CSV table of C-alpha atoms in Angstrom, one decimal:
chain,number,residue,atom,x,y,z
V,292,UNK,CA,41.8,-2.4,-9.5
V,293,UNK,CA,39.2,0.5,-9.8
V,294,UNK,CA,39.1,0.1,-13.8
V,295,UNK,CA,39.1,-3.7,-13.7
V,296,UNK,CA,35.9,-3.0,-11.4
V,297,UNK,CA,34.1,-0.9,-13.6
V,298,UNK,CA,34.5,-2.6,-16.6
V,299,UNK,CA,32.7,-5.6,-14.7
V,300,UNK,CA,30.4,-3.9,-13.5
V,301,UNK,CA,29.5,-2.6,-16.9
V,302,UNK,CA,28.3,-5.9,-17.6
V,303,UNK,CA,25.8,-5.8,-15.2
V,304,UNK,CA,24.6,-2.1,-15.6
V,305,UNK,CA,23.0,0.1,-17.8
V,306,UNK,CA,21.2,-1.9,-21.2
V,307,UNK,CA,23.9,-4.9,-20.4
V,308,UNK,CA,24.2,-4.7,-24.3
V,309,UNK,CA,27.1,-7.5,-24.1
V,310,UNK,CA,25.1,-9.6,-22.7
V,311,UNK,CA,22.4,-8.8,-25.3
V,312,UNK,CA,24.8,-9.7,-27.7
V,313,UNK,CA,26.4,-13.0,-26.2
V,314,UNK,CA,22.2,-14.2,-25.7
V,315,UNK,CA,21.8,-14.3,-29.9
V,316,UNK,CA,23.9,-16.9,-29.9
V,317,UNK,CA,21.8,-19.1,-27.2
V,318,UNK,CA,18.8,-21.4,-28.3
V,319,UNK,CA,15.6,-19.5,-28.6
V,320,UNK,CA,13.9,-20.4,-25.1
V,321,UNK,CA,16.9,-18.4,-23.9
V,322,UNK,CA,16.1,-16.0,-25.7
V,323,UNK,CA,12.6,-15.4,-25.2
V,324,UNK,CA,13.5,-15.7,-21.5
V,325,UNK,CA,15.7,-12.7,-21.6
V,326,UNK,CA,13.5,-10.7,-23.8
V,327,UNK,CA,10.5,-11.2,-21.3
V,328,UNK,CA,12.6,-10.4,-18.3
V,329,UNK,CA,13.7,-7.0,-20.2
V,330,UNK,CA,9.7,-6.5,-20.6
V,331,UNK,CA,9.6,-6.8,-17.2
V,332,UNK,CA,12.2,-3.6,-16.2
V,333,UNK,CA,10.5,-1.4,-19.8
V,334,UNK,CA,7.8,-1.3,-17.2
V,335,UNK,CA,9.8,1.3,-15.8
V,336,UNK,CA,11.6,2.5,-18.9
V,337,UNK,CA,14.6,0.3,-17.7
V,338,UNK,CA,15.8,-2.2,-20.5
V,339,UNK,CA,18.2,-4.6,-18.3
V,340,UNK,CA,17.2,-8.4,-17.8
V,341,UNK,CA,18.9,-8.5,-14.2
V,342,UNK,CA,16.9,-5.8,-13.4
V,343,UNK,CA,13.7,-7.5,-15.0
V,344,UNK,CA,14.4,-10.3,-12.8
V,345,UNK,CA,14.6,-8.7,-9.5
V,346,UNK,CA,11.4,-6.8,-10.0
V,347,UNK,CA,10.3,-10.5,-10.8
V,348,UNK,CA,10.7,-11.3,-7.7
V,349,UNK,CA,9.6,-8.6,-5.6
V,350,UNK,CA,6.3,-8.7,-7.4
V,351,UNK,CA,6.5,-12.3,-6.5
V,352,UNK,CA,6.7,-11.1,-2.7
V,353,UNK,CA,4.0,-8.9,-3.3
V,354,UNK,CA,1.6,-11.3,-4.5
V,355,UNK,CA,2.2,-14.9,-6.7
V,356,UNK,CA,-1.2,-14.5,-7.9
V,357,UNK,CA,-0.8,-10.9,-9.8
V,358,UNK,CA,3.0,-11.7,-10.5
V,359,UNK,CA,1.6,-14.7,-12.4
V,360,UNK,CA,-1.0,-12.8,-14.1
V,361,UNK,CA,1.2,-10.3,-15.5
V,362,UNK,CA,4.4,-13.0,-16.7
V,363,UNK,CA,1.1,-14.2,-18.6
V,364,UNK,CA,0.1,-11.0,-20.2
V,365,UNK,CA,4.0,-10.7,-20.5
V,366,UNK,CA,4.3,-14.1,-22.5
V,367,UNK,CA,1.8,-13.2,-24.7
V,368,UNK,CA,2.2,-10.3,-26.1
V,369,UNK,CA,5.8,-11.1,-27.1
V,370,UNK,CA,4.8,-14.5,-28.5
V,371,UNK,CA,2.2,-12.4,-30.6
V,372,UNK,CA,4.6,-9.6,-31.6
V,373,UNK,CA,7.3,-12.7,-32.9
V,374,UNK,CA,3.8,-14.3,-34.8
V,375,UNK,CA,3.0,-11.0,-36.4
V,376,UNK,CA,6.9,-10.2,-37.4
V,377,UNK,CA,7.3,-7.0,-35.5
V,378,UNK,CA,10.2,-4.8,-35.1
V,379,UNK,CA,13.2,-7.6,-34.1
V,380,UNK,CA,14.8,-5.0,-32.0
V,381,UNK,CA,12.0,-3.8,-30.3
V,382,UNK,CA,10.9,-7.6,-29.5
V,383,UNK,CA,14.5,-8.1,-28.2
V,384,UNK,CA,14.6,-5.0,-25.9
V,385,UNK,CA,11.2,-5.9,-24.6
V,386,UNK,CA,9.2,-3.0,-25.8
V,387,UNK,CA,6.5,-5.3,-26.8
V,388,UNK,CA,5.5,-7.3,-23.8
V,389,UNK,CA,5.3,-4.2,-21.0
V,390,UNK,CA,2.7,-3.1,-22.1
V,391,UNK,CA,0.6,-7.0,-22.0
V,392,UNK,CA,2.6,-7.5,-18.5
V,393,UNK,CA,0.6,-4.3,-17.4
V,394,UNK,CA,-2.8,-5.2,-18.8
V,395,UNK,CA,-2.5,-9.0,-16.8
V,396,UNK,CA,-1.4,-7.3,-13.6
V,397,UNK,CA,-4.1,-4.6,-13.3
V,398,UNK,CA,-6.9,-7.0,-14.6
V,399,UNK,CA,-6.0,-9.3,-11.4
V,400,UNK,CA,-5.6,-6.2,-9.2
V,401,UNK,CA,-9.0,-4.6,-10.4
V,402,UNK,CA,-11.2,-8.1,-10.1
V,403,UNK,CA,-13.5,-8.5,-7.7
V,404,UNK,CA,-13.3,-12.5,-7.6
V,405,UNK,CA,-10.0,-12.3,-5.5
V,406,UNK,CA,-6.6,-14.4,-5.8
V,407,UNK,CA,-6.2,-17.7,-7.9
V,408,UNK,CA,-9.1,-17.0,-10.3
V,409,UNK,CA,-7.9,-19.3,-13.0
V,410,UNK,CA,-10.0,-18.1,-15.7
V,411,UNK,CA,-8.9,-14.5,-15.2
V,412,UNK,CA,-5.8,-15.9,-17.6
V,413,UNK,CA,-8.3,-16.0,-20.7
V,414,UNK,CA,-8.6,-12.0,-20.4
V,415,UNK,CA,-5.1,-11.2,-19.6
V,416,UNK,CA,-4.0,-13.7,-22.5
V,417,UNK,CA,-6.1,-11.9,-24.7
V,418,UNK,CA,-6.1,-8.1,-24.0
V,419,UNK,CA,-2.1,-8.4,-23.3
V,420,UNK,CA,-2.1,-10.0,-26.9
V,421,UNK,CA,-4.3,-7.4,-28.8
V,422,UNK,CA,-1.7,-4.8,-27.4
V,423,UNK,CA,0.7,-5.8,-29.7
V,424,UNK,CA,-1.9,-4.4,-32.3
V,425,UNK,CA,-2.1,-1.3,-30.9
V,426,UNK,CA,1.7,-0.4,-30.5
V,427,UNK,CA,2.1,-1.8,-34.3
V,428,UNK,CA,-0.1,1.0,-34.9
V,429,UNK,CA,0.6,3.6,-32.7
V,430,UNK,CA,4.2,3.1,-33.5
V,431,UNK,CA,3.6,3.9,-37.3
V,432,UNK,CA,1.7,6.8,-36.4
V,433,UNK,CA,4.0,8.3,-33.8
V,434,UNK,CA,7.0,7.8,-35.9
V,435,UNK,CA,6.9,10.9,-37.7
V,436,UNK,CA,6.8,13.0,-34.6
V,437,UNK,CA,10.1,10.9,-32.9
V,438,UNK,CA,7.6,9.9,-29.9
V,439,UNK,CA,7.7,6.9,-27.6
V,440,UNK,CA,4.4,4.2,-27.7
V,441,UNK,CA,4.8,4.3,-23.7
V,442,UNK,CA,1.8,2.6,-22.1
V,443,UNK,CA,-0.9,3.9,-24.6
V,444,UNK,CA,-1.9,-0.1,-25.7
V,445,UNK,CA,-1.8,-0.6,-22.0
V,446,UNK,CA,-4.3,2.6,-21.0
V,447,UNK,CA,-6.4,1.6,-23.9
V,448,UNK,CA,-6.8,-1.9,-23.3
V,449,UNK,CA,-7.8,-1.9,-19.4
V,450,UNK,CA,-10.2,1.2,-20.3
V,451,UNK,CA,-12.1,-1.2,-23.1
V,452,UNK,CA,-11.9,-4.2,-20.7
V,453,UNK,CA,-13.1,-2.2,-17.6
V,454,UNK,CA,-15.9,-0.7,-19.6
V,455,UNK,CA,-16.7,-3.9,-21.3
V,456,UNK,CA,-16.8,-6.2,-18.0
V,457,UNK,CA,-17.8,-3.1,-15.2
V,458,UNK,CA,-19.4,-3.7,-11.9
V,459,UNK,CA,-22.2,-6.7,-12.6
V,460,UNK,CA,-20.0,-9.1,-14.9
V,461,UNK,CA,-21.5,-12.5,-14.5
V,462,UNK,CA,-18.1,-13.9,-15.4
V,463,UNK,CA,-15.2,-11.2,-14.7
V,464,UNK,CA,-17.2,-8.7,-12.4
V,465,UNK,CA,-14.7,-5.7,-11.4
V,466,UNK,CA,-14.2,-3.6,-8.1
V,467,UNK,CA,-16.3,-1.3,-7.1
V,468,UNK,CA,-14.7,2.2,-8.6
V,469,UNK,CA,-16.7,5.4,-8.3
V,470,UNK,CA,-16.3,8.9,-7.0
V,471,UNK,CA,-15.7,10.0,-3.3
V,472,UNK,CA,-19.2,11.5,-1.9
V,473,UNK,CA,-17.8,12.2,1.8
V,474,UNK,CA,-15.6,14.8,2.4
V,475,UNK,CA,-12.0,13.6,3.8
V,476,UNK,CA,-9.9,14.7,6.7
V,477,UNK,CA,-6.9,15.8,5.4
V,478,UNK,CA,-5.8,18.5,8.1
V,479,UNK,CA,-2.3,18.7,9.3
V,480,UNK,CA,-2.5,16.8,12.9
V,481,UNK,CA,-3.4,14.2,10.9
V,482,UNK,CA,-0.6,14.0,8.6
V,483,UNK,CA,2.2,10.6,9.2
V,484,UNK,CA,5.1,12.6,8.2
V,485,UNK,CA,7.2,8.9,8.9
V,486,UNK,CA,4.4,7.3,6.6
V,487,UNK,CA,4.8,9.7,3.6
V,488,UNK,CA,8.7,8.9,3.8
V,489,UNK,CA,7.4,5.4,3.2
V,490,UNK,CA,5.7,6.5,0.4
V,491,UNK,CA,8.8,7.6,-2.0
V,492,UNK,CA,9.6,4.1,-2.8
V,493,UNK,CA,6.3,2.8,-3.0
V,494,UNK,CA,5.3,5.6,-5.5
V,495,UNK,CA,7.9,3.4,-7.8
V,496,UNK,CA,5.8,0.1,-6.7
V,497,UNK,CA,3.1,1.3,-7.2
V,498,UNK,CA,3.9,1.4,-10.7
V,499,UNK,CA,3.5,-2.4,-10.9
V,500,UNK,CA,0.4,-2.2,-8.7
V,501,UNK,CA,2.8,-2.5,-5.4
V,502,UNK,CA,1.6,-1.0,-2.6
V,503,UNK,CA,3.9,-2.6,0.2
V,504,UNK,CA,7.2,-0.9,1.1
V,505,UNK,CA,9.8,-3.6,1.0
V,506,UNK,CA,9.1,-5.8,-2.6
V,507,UNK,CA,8.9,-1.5,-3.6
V,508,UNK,CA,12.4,-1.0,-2.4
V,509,UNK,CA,13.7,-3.6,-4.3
V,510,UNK,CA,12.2,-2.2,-7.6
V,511,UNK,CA,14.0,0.8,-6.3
V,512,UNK,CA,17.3,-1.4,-6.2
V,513,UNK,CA,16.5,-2.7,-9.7
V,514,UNK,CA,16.1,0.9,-11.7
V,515,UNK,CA,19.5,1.7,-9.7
V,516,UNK,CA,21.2,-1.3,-10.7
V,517,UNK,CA,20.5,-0.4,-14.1
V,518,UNK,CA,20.6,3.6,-13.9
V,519,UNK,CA,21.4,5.5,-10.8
V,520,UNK,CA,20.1,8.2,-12.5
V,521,UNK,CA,17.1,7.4,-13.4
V,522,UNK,CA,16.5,6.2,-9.4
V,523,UNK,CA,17.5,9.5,-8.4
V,524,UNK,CA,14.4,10.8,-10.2
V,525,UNK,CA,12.2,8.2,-9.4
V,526,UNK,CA,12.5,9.5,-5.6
V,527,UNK,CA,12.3,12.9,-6.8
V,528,UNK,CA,9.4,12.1,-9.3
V,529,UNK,CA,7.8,10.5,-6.1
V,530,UNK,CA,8.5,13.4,-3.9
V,531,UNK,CA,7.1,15.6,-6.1
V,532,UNK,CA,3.6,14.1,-6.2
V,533,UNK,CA,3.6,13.9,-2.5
V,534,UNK,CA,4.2,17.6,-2.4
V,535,UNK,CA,1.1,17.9,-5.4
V,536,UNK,CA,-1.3,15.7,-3.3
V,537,UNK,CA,-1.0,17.9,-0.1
V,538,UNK,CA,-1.1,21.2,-2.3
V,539,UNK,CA,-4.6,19.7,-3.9
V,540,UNK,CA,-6.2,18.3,-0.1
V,541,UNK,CA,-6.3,14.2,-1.5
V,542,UNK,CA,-6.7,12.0,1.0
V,543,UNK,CA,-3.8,10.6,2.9
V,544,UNK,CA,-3.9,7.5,1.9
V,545,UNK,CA,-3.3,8.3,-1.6
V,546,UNK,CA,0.0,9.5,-0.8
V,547,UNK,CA,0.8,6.8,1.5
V,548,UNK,CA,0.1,3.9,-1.0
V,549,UNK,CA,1.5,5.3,-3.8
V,550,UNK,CA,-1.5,5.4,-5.7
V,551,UNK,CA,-1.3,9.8,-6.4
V,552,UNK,CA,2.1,9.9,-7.1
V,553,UNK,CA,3.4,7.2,-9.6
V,554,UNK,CA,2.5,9.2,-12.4
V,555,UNK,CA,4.9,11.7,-11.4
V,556,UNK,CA,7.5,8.7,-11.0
V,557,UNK,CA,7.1,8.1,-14.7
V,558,UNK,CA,6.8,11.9,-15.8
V,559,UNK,CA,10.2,12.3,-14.3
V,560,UNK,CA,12.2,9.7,-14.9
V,561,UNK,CA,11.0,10.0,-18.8
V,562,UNK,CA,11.8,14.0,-18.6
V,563,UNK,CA,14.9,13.6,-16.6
V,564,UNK,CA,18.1,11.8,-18.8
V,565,UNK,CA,16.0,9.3,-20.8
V,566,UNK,CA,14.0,11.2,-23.5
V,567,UNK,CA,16.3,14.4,-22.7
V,568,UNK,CA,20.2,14.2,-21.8
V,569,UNK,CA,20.2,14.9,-18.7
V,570,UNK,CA,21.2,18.1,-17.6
V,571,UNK,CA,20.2,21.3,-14.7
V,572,UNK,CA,17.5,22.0,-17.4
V,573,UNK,CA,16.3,19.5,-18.2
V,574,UNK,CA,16.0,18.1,-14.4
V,575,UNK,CA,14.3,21.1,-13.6
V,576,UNK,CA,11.7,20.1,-16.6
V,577,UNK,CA,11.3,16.6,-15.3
V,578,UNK,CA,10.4,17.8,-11.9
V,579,UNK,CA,7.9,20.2,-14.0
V,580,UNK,CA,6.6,17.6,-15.6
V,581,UNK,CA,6.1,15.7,-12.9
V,582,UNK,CA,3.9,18.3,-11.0
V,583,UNK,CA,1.8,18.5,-14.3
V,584,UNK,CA,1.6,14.7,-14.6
V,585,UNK,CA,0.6,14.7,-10.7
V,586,UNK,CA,-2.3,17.1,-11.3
V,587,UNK,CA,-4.0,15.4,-14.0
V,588,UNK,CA,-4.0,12.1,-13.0
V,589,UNK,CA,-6.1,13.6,-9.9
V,590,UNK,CA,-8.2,15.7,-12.7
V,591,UNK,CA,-8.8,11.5,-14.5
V,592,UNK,CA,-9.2,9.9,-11.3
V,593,UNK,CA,-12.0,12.3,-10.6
V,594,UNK,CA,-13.9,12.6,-14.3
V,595,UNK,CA,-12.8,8.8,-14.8
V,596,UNK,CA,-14.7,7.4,-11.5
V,597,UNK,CA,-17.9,9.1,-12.5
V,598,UNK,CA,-18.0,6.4,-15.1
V,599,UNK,CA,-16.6,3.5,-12.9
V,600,UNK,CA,-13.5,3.5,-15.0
V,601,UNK,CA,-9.7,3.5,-13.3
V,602,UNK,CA,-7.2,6.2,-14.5
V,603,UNK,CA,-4.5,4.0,-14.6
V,604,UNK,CA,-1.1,5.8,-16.4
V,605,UNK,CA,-3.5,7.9,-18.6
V,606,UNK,CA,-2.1,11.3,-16.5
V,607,UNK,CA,1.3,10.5,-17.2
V,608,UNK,CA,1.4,8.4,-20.8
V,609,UNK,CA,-0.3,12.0,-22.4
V,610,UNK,CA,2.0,14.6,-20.3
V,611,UNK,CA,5.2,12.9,-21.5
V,612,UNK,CA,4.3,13.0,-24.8
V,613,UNK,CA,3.0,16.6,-24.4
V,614,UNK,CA,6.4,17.7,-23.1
V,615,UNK,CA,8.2,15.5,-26.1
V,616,UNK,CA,6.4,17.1,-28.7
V,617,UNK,CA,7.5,20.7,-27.3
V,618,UNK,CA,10.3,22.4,-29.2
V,619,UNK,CA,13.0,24.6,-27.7
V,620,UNK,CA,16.1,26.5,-29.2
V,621,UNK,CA,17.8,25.7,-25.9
V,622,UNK,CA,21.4,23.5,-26.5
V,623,UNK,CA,21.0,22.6,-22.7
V,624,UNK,CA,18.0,20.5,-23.3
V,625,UNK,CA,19.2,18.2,-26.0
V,626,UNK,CA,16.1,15.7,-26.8
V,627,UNK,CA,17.4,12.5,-28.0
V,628,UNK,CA,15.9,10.6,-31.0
V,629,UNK,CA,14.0,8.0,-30.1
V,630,UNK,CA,16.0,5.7,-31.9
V,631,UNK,CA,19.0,6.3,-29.8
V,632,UNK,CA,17.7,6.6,-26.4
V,633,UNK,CA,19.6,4.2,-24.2
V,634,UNK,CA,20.1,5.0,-20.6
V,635,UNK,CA,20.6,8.6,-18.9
V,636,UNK,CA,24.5,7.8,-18.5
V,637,UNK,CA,25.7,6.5,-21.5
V,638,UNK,CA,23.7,9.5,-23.5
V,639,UNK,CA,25.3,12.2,-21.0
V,640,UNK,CA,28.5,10.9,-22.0
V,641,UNK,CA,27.6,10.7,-25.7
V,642,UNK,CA,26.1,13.9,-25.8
V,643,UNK,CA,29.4,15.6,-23.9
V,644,UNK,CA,31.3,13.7,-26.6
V,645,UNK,CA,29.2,15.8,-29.2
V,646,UNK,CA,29.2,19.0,-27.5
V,647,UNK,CA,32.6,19.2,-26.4
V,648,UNK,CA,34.0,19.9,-30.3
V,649,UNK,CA,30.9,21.7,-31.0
V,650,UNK,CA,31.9,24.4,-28.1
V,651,UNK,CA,35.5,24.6,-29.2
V,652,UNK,CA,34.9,25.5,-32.8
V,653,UNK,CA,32.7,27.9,-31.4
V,654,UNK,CA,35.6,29.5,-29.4
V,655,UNK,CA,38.1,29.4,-32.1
C-alpha cells in the first residue's frame, strides 16, 4: 500500500518529469501553459507546474493586479525565447520566463500610479521580453564556468527601467526610494518576537513581492510539494536573515515583511541540495551563504538608495554565483553540473548511487 502511494505521489513531486513527458504529446496551447506555470515555481528554483500553479494563486490572493502583471512579463518572455529559437529544454523547464515574470511583478509593485494601471503592461511586455536577450547571452558566457543565469536579466532589467523612468516620470513615475535619514528604534522591548515568527514564511513571499502571511504560506506549501528539502531551507534561509538583520540594528519592519531576509531564502536553498548534493557540509555552507547573502543586500539597499535605485535580488544572484565558482577538494560537498541539477532528492539519491561503489573500491 505504502509503495503504491509513493509511486503516485511521484507524479506529483519533485520535476513531475512524467508528466513533462505525457504534455509533448498535447497541442501546443497546452504546452505553453505548462511551460509558463513551471516559470512560475523557477521563481524559486522549483521546476514543477502544480507547484507553479499554486503560487499562481496565492499571488492572486495577494493582489490580481501584480499577479496579472507578472503572468504578462511571464508570457512574454517565453513567447520571445520560442521566436528567437532558444534552448528547447530550457523553454520547456521554464527557465526563460522567471526571469520576465519578475521584471512585470516588481514594475507594478515599484509604480507609483497604484493598481489597474493598464498601460504599465507596455513596460512589463517589453523589459520581460528583452530578458530573453540577456539570459541568451549570459548563458553563453557562463557556460564555461558551469554557472546558473539565476535572476541576472531580471536585476538588470528593473535597474535600467528604474534608472530610466525614476521619481518624476510623466508616464511611468516610480516610488519614492531613497536612504533612511532618521535614526530607527530597534531596541529589544521593542522587538515582536510572535511577528518575527511570522516573518519565516513571508521571507519566501517576499520573493514574489509578498508581503502577507497566508498567500506566503502557501508558496511555502508549493516549494514542499515539490521538494521538502528545499522548504526546509527556505525556513532556515529565512531564519538566518532574521538572525543577520538584528545582528546589523535594521529596522523591524524589515524583518517582519520579509523585505531583509529573502535573499538569504535564495542563498540557501541554492547552496543547500540544488547546486550542491545535499549533505552536513554542504547545509552548513548554505546557511553560510545565506548570512553572506543577508549582509550584502543591506550593504546594496544602502549604496543602491543613494541613487533612488531598489536592490532587488542583486545580494543574492552575485553571492550564489560567488560560492559556485569556489573550488574544494572536499568529496562531501559534491557540486552538481549544471546540466544535471534536478531537485535536492533525486541528486542525493544519485549521488549515494555514485558514491556508494566509489567507497567500496576504496576499501577493497
Amino acid at each position: 500500500m505504502k509503495d503504491t502511494v509513493g509511486k503516485r505521489l511521484i507524479y506529483f513531486t519533485g520535476n513531475m518529469k512524467e508528466f513533462g513527458k505525457w504534455i509533448q504529446a498535447q497541442p501546443f496551447g497546452v504546452q505553453l501553459l505548462e511551460w509558463n506555470l513551471r516559470g512560475v515555481s523557477q521563481v524559486i528554483f522549483v521546476n514543477n507546474p502544480l507547484s507553479g500553479m499554486t503560487i499562481l494563486m496565492a499571488l492572486i490572493l495577494q493582489s490580481p493586479w501584480v499577479a496579472l502583471t507578472g503572468a504578462v512579463g511571464l508570457l512574454s518572455s517565453t513567447l520571445t525565447s520560442l521566436i528567437l529559437s532558444q534552448d528547447s529544454e530550457d523553454i520547456a523547464a521554464g527557465r526563460h520566463g522567471y526571469n520576465g515574470m519578475l521584471v512585470g511583478i516588481l514594475i507594478a509593485l515599484f509604480s507609483d500610479k497604484g493598481d489597474w494601471y493598464w498601460w504599465l503592461l507596455i513596460p512589463s511586455c517589453l523589459m520581460a521580453a528583452s530578458c530573453t536577450f540577456i539570459f541568451s547571452g549570459l548563458k553563453s558566457l557562463f557556460e564555461p564556468w558551469d554557472l546558473p543565469v539565476l535572476a541576472f536579466p531580471f536585476n538588470t532589467m528593473l535597474i535600467l527601467y528604474s534608472g530610466a523612468t525614476g521619481r518624476n516620470n510623466q508616464h511611468f513615475p516610480q516610488v519614492h526610494i531613497g536612504p533612511q535619514t532618521t535614526p530607527t528604534n530597534v531596541t529589544a522591548p521593542e522587538l515582536n518576537v510572535l511577528m518575527l515568527l511570522r516573518a519565516i514564511p513571508i521571507g519566501a513571499g517576499q520573493i514574489y513581492g509578498c508581503d502577507n502571511f497566508w498567500p506566503s504560506v502557501i508558496i511555502l506549501m508549493a516549494v514542499f510539494l515539490s521538494s521538502p528539502i528545499l522548504c526546509a531551507h527556505v525556513i532556515v534561509g529565512s531564519a538566518v536573515g532574521i538572525a543577520a538583520g538584528l545582528s546589523l540594528g535594521v529596522p523591524f519592519e524589515l524583518l517582519y515583511n520579509g523585505l531583509a531576509t529573502f535573499n538569504g531564502v535564495l542563498a540557501c536553498m541554492t547552496i543547500g541540495g540544488l547546486f550542491y548534493v545535499l549533505t552536513w557540509q554542504t547545509h552548513l555552507l548554505a546557511i553560510a551563504c545565506a548570512f553572506f547573502s543577508s549582509y550584502s543586500d543591506q550593504a546594496f539597499r544602502n549604496v543602491l538608495a543613494m541613487v533612488g535605485l531598489p536592490a532587488a535580488s542583486w545580494a543574492s544572484t552575485l553571492t550564489i554565483t560567488l560560492f559556485l565558482l569556489g573550488k574544494n577538494k572536499q568529496p562531501k560537498m559534491y557540486k552538481l553540473p549544471i546540466s544535471t541539477v534536478s531537485y535536492p532528492e533525486e541528486s542525493r539519491k544519485l549521488y549515494l548511487q555514485w558514491s556508494k561503489p566509489q567507497s567500496n573500491e576504496t576499501n577493497v
